[in-house]
Short mmCIF file of C-alpha atoms in Angstrom, two decimals:
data_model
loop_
_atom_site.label_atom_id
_atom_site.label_comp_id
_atom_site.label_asym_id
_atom_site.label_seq_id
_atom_site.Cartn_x
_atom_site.Cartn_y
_atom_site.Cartn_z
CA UNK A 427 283.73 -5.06 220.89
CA UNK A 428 287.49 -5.86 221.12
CA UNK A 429 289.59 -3.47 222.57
CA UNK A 430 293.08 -3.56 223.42
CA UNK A 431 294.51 -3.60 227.15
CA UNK A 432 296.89 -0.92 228.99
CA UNK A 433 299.22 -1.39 231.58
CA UNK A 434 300.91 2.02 232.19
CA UNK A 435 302.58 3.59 229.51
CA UNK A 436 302.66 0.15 227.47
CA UNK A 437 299.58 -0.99 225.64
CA UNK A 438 299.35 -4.44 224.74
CA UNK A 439 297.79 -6.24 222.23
CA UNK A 440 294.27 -8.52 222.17
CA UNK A 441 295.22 -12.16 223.79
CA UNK A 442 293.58 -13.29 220.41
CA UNK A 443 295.81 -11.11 218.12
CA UNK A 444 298.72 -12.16 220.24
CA UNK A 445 297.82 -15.34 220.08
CA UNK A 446 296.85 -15.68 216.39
CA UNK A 447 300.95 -13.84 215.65
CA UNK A 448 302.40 -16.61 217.87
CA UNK A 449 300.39 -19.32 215.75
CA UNK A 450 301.93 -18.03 212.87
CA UNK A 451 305.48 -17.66 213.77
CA UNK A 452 305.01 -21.01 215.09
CA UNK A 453 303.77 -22.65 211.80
CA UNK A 454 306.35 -20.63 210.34
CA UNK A 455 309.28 -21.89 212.35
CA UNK A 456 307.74 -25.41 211.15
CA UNK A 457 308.29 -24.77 208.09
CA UNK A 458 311.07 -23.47 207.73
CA UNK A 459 312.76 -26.18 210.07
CA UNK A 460 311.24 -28.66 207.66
CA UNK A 461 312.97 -26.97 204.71
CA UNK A 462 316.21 -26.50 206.08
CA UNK A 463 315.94 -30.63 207.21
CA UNK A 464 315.17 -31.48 203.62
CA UNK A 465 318.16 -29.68 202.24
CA UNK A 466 320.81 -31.55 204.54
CA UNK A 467 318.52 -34.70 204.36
CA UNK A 468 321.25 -36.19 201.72
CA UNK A 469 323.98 -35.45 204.20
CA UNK A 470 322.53 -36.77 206.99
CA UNK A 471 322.13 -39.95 205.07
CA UNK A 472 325.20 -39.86 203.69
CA UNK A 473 326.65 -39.39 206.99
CA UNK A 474 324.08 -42.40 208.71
CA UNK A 475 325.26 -44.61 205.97
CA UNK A 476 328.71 -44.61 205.23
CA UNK A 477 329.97 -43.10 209.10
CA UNK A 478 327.34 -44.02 211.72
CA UNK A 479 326.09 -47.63 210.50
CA UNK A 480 329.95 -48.05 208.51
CA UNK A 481 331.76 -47.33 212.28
CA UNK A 482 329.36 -49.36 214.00
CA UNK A 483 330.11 -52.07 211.88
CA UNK A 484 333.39 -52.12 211.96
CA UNK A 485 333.48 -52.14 216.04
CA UNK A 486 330.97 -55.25 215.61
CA UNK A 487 333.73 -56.84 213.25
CA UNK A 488 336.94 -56.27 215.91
CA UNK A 489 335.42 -58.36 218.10
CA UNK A 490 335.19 -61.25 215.75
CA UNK A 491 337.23 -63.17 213.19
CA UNK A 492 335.79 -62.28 210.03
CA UNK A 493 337.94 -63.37 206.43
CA UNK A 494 336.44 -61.68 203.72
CA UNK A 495 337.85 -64.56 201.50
CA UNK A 496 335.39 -67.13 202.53
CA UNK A 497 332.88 -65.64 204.60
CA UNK A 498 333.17 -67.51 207.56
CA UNK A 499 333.23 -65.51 211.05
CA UNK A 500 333.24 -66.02 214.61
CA UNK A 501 333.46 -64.58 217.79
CA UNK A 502 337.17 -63.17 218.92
CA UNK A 503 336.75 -61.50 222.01
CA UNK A 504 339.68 -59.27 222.81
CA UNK A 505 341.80 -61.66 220.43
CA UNK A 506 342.19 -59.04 217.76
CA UNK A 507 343.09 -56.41 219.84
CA UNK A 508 345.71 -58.87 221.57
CA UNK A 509 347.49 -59.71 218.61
CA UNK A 510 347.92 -55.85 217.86
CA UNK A 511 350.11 -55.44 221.11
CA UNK A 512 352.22 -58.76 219.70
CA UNK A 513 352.41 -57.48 216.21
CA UNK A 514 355.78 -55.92 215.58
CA UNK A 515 354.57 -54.37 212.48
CA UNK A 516 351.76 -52.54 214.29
CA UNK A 517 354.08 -50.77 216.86
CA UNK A 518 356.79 -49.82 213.76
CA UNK A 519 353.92 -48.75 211.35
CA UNK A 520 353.05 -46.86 214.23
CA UNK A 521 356.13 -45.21 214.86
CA UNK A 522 356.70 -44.56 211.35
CA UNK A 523 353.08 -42.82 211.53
CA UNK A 524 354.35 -40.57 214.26
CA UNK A 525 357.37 -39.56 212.79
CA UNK A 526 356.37 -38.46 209.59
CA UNK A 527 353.02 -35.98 211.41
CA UNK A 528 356.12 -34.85 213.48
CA UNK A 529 357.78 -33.89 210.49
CA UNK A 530 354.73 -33.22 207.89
CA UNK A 531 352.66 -30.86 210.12
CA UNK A 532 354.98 -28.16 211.37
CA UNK A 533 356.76 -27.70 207.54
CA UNK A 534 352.73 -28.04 206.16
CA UNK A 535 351.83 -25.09 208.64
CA UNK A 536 355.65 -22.85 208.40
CA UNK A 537 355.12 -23.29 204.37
CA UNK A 538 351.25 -22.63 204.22
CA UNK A 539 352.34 -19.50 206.81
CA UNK A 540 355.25 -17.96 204.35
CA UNK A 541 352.99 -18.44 201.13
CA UNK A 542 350.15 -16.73 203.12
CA UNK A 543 352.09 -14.00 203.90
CA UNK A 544 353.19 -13.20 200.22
CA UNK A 545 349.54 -13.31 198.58
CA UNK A 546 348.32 -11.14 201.84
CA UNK A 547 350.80 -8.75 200.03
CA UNK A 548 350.12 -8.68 196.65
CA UNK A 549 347.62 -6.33 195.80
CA UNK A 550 346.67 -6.96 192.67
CA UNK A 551 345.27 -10.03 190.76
CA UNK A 552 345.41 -11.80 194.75
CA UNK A 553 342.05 -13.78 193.30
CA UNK A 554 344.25 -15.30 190.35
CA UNK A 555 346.88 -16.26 192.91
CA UNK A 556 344.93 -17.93 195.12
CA UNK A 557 343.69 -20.29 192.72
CA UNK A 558 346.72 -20.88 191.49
CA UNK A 559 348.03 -21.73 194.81
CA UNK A 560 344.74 -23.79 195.96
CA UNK A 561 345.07 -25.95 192.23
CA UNK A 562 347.38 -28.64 193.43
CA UNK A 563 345.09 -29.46 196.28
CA UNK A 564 342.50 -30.77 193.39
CA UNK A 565 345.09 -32.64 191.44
CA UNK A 566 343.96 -36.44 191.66
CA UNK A 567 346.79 -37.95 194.18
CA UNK A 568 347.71 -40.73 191.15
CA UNK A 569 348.80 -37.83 188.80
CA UNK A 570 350.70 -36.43 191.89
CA UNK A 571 352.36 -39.42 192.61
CA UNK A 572 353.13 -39.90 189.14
CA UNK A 573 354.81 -36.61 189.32
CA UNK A 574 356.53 -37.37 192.04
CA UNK A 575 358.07 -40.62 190.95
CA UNK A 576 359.69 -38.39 188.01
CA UNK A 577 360.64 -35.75 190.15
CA UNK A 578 362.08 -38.22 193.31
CA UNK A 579 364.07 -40.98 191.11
CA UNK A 580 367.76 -41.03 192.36
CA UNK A 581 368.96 -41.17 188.98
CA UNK A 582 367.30 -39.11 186.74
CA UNK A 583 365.09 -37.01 189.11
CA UNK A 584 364.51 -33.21 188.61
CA UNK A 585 365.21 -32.34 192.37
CA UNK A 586 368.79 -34.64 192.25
CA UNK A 587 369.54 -32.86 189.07
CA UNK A 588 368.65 -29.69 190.33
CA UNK A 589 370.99 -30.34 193.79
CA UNK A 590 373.53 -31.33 191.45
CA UNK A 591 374.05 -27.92 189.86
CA UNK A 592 375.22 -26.91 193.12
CA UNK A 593 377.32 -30.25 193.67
CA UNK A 594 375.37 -32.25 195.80
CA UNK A 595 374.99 -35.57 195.01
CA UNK A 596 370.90 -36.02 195.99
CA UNK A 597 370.07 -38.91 197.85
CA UNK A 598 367.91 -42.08 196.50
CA UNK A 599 364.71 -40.68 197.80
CA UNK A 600 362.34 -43.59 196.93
CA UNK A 601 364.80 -46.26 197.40
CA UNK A 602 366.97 -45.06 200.89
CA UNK A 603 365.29 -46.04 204.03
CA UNK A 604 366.37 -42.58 205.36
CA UNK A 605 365.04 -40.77 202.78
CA UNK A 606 361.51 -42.28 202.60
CA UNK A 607 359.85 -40.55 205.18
CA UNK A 608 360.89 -36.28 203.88
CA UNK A 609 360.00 -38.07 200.52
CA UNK A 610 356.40 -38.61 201.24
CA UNK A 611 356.38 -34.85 203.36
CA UNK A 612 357.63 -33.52 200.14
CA UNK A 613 355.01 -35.08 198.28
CA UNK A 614 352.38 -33.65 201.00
CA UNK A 615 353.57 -30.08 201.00
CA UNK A 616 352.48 -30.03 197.11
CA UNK A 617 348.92 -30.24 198.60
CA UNK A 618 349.44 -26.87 200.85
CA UNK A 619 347.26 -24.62 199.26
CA UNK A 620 344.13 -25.54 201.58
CA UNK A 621 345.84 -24.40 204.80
CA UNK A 622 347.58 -21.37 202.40
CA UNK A 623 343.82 -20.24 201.70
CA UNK A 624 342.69 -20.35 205.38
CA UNK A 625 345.88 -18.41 206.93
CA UNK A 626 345.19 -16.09 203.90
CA UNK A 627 341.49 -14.96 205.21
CA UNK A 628 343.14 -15.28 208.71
CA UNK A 629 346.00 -12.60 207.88
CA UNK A 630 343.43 -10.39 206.13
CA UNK A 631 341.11 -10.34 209.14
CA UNK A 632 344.15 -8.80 211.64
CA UNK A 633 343.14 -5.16 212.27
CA UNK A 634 345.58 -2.51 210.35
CA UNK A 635 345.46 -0.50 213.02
CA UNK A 636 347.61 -2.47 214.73
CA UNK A 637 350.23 -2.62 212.75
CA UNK A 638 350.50 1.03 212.26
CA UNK A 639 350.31 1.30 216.21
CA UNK A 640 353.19 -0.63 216.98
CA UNK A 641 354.96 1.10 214.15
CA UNK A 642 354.29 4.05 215.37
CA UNK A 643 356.26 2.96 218.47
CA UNK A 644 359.24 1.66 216.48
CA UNK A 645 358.45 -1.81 216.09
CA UNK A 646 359.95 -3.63 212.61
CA UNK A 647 358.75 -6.36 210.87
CA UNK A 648 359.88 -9.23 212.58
CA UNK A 649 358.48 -8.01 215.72
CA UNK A 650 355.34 -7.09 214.55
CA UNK A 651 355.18 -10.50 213.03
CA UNK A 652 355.58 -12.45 216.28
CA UNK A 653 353.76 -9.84 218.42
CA UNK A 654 351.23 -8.81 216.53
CA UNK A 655 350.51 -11.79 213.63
CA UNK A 656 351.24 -14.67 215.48
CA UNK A 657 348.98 -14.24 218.18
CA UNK A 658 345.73 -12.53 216.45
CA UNK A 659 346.24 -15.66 213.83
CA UNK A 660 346.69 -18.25 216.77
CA UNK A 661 343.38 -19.76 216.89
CA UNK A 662 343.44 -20.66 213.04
CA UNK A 663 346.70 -22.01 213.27
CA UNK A 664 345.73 -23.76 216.34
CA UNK A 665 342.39 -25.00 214.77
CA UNK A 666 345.46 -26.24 211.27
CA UNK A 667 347.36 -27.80 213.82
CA UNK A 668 344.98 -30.05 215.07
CA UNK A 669 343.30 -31.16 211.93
CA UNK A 670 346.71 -31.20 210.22
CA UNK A 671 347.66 -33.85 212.77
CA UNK A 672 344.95 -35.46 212.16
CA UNK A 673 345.41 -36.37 208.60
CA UNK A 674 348.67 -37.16 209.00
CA UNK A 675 348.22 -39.68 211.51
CA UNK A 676 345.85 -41.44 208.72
CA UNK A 677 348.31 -41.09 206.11
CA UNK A 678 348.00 -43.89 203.00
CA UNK A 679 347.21 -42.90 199.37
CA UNK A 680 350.70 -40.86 199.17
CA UNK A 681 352.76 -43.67 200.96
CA UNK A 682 350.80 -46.33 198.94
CA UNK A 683 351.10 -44.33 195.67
CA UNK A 684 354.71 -43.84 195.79
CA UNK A 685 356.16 -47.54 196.96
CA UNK A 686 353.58 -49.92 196.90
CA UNK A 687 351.66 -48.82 193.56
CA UNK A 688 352.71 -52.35 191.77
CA UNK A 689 352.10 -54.74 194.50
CA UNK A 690 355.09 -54.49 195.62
CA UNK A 691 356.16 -56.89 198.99
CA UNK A 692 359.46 -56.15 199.55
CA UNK A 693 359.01 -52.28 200.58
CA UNK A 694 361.58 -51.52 203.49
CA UNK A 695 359.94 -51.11 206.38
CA UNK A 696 359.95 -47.57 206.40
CA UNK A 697 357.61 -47.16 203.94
CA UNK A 698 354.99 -49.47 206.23
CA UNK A 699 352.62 -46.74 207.68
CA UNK A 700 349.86 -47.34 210.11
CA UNK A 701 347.30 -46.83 207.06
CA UNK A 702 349.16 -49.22 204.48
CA UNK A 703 349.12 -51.50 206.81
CA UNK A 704 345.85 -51.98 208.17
CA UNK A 705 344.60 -51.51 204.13
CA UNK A 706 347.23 -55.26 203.41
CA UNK A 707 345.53 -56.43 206.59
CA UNK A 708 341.68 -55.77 205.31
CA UNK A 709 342.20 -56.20 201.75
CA UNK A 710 345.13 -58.34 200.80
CA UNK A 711 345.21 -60.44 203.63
CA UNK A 712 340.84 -60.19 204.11
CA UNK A 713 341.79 -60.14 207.84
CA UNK A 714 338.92 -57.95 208.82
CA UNK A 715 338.68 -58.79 212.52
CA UNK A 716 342.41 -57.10 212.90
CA UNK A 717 342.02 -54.31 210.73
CA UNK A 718 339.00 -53.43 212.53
CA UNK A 719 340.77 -53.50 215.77
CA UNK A 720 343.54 -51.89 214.03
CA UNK A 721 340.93 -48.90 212.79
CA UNK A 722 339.69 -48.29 216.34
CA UNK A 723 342.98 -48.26 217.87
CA UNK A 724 343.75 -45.11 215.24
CA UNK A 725 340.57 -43.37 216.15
CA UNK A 726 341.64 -43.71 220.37
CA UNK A 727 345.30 -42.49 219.68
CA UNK A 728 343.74 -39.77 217.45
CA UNK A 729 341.31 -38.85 220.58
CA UNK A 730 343.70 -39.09 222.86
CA UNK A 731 346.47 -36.76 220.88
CA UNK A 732 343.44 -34.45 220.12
CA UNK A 733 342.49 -33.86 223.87
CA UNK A 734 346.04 -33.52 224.96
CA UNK A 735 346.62 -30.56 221.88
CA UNK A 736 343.36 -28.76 222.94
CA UNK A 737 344.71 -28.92 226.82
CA UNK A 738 347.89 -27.90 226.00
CA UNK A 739 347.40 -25.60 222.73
CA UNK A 740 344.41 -23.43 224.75
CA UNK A 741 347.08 -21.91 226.64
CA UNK A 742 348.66 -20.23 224.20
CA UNK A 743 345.90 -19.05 221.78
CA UNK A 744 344.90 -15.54 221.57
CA UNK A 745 341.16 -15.17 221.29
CA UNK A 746 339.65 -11.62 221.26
CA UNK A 747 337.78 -10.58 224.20
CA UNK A 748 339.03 -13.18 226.53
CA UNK A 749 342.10 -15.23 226.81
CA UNK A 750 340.44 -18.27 226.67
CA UNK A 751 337.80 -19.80 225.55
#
């Protein structure tokens, strides 16, 4: 007859019941890993397919000239990656690149920030406003662009007509050099309402309490804002800040949309971002060896500007519990 073991004041189970429960929880766990694997199994091959074996490819192809036009391909070396550092238009795309995630990020984040801060106070019907707000972000970027051109011509434009009112002669936004670059971050701020929605659950998760507390001790607005908001929000806005970076620094459809929708060849340079490019290179030109070379450059600068924000951006992000991470 079975009986069950003491130790003290604990009394333990048979070996064979304890045995037979971990048998179960084991063929349990089984099973329930299985299910779980065959629910994300059409993202994992999504993800093997057009990431894993597309990347791997492409690395393969920067290391050899490859024209899509005939077919015929051969080994490169470092060639490709050469001619990048001797290509003028790489290093002004580039720059061009750089200069509009300088300007596109910080307005994306300060506008995303001040419409954040007006649904966190409205009350009632916030729901409604939300997906107002979010709406643009699913508007197909040809219909924005198409919006755009009305909205951006020099001539005839809404916003030139609308400056006009108060006297200002508006500037030719799609045909100025100058003016290119806040053209296409005006076009990108219509998209906002992704990072509005995530400072939104960020500004509803700050404790009340704290607000009333440095009311209590005479603390207004402003300086509850930047005492208080700023730093309990800091790790979302850090989190926006890097993946805001990183789409702009891939920047195309809204660039491409706006000047170089008809084919056009004789877009000021400007207009030539990193991601136009290397699309003329690959598929007008069917130089696939460059583009490839110019793909993986991207994806190091990206890296590299990544590691440097999380170095320097950890410093000043507030996370609860500890001051870093």
């Amino acid at each position: 007859m079975m009986t069950a073991e003491t130790d003290g004041r604990h009394t333990r189970a048979p070996r064979a019941a304890r045995g037979g429960r971990r048998g179960l929880r084991r063929k349990y766990n089984v099973r329930e890993s299985a299910a779980g694997y065959l629910f994300i199994a059409p993202w994992i091959a999504g993800l093997a397919i057009f990431t894993v074996i597309s990347m791997s490819w492409s690395l393969v192809l920067s290391f050899q000239n490859y024209d899509l036009a005939t077919g015929a391909s051969g080994p490169a070396g470092f060639e490709n990656y050469a001619r990048l550092v001797q290509d003028p238009n790489v290093l002004s795309s580039l720059g061009n690149t750089f200069i509009y995630a300088a300007m596109a990020v910080p307005l994306d984040i300060a506008f995303a920030l001040l419409l954040a801060s007006l649904l966190n106070g409205v009350k009632r019907a916030s729901g409604f406003f939300r997906v107002v707000y979010y709406l643009p972000k699913m508007t197909p970027g040809v219909a924005t662009a198409a919006v755009f051109l009305l909205l951006l011509n020099g001539n005839s434009g809404a916003i030139n007509k609308f400056l006009g009112l108060f006297g200002i002669d508006g500037p030719q936004w799609l045909a100025d050099p100058a003016w290119m670059k806040p053209s296409i971050v005006l076009m990108s701020l219509w998209g906002v309402g992704g990072t509005t929605v995530i400072l939104l659950a960020a500004l509803q998760a700050v404790p009340r309490e704290l607000y009333e507390a440095a009311a209590t001790d005479g603390a207004n607005r402003v300086q509850q804002f930047f005492h208080i908001t700023i730093p309990m929000i800091s790790p979302t806005l850090f989190f926006l800040v890097i993946v805001n970076t990183i789409g702009a620094l891939q920047v195309f459809d809204q660039a491409y949309l706006l000047f170089y929708r008809d084919g056009n060849s004789s877009v000021p340079d400007a207009a030539r971002f990193y991601g136009v490019y290397l699309y003329q290179q690959a598929f007008q030109q069917f130089n696939f060896g460059p583009a490839a070379a110019m793909a993986w450059l991207l994806f190091a600068i990206i890296m590299v500007i990544t590691v440097i924000q999380i170095k320097v951006g950890n410093r000043f992000v507030h996370y609860e519990g500890n001051d870093r991470p």
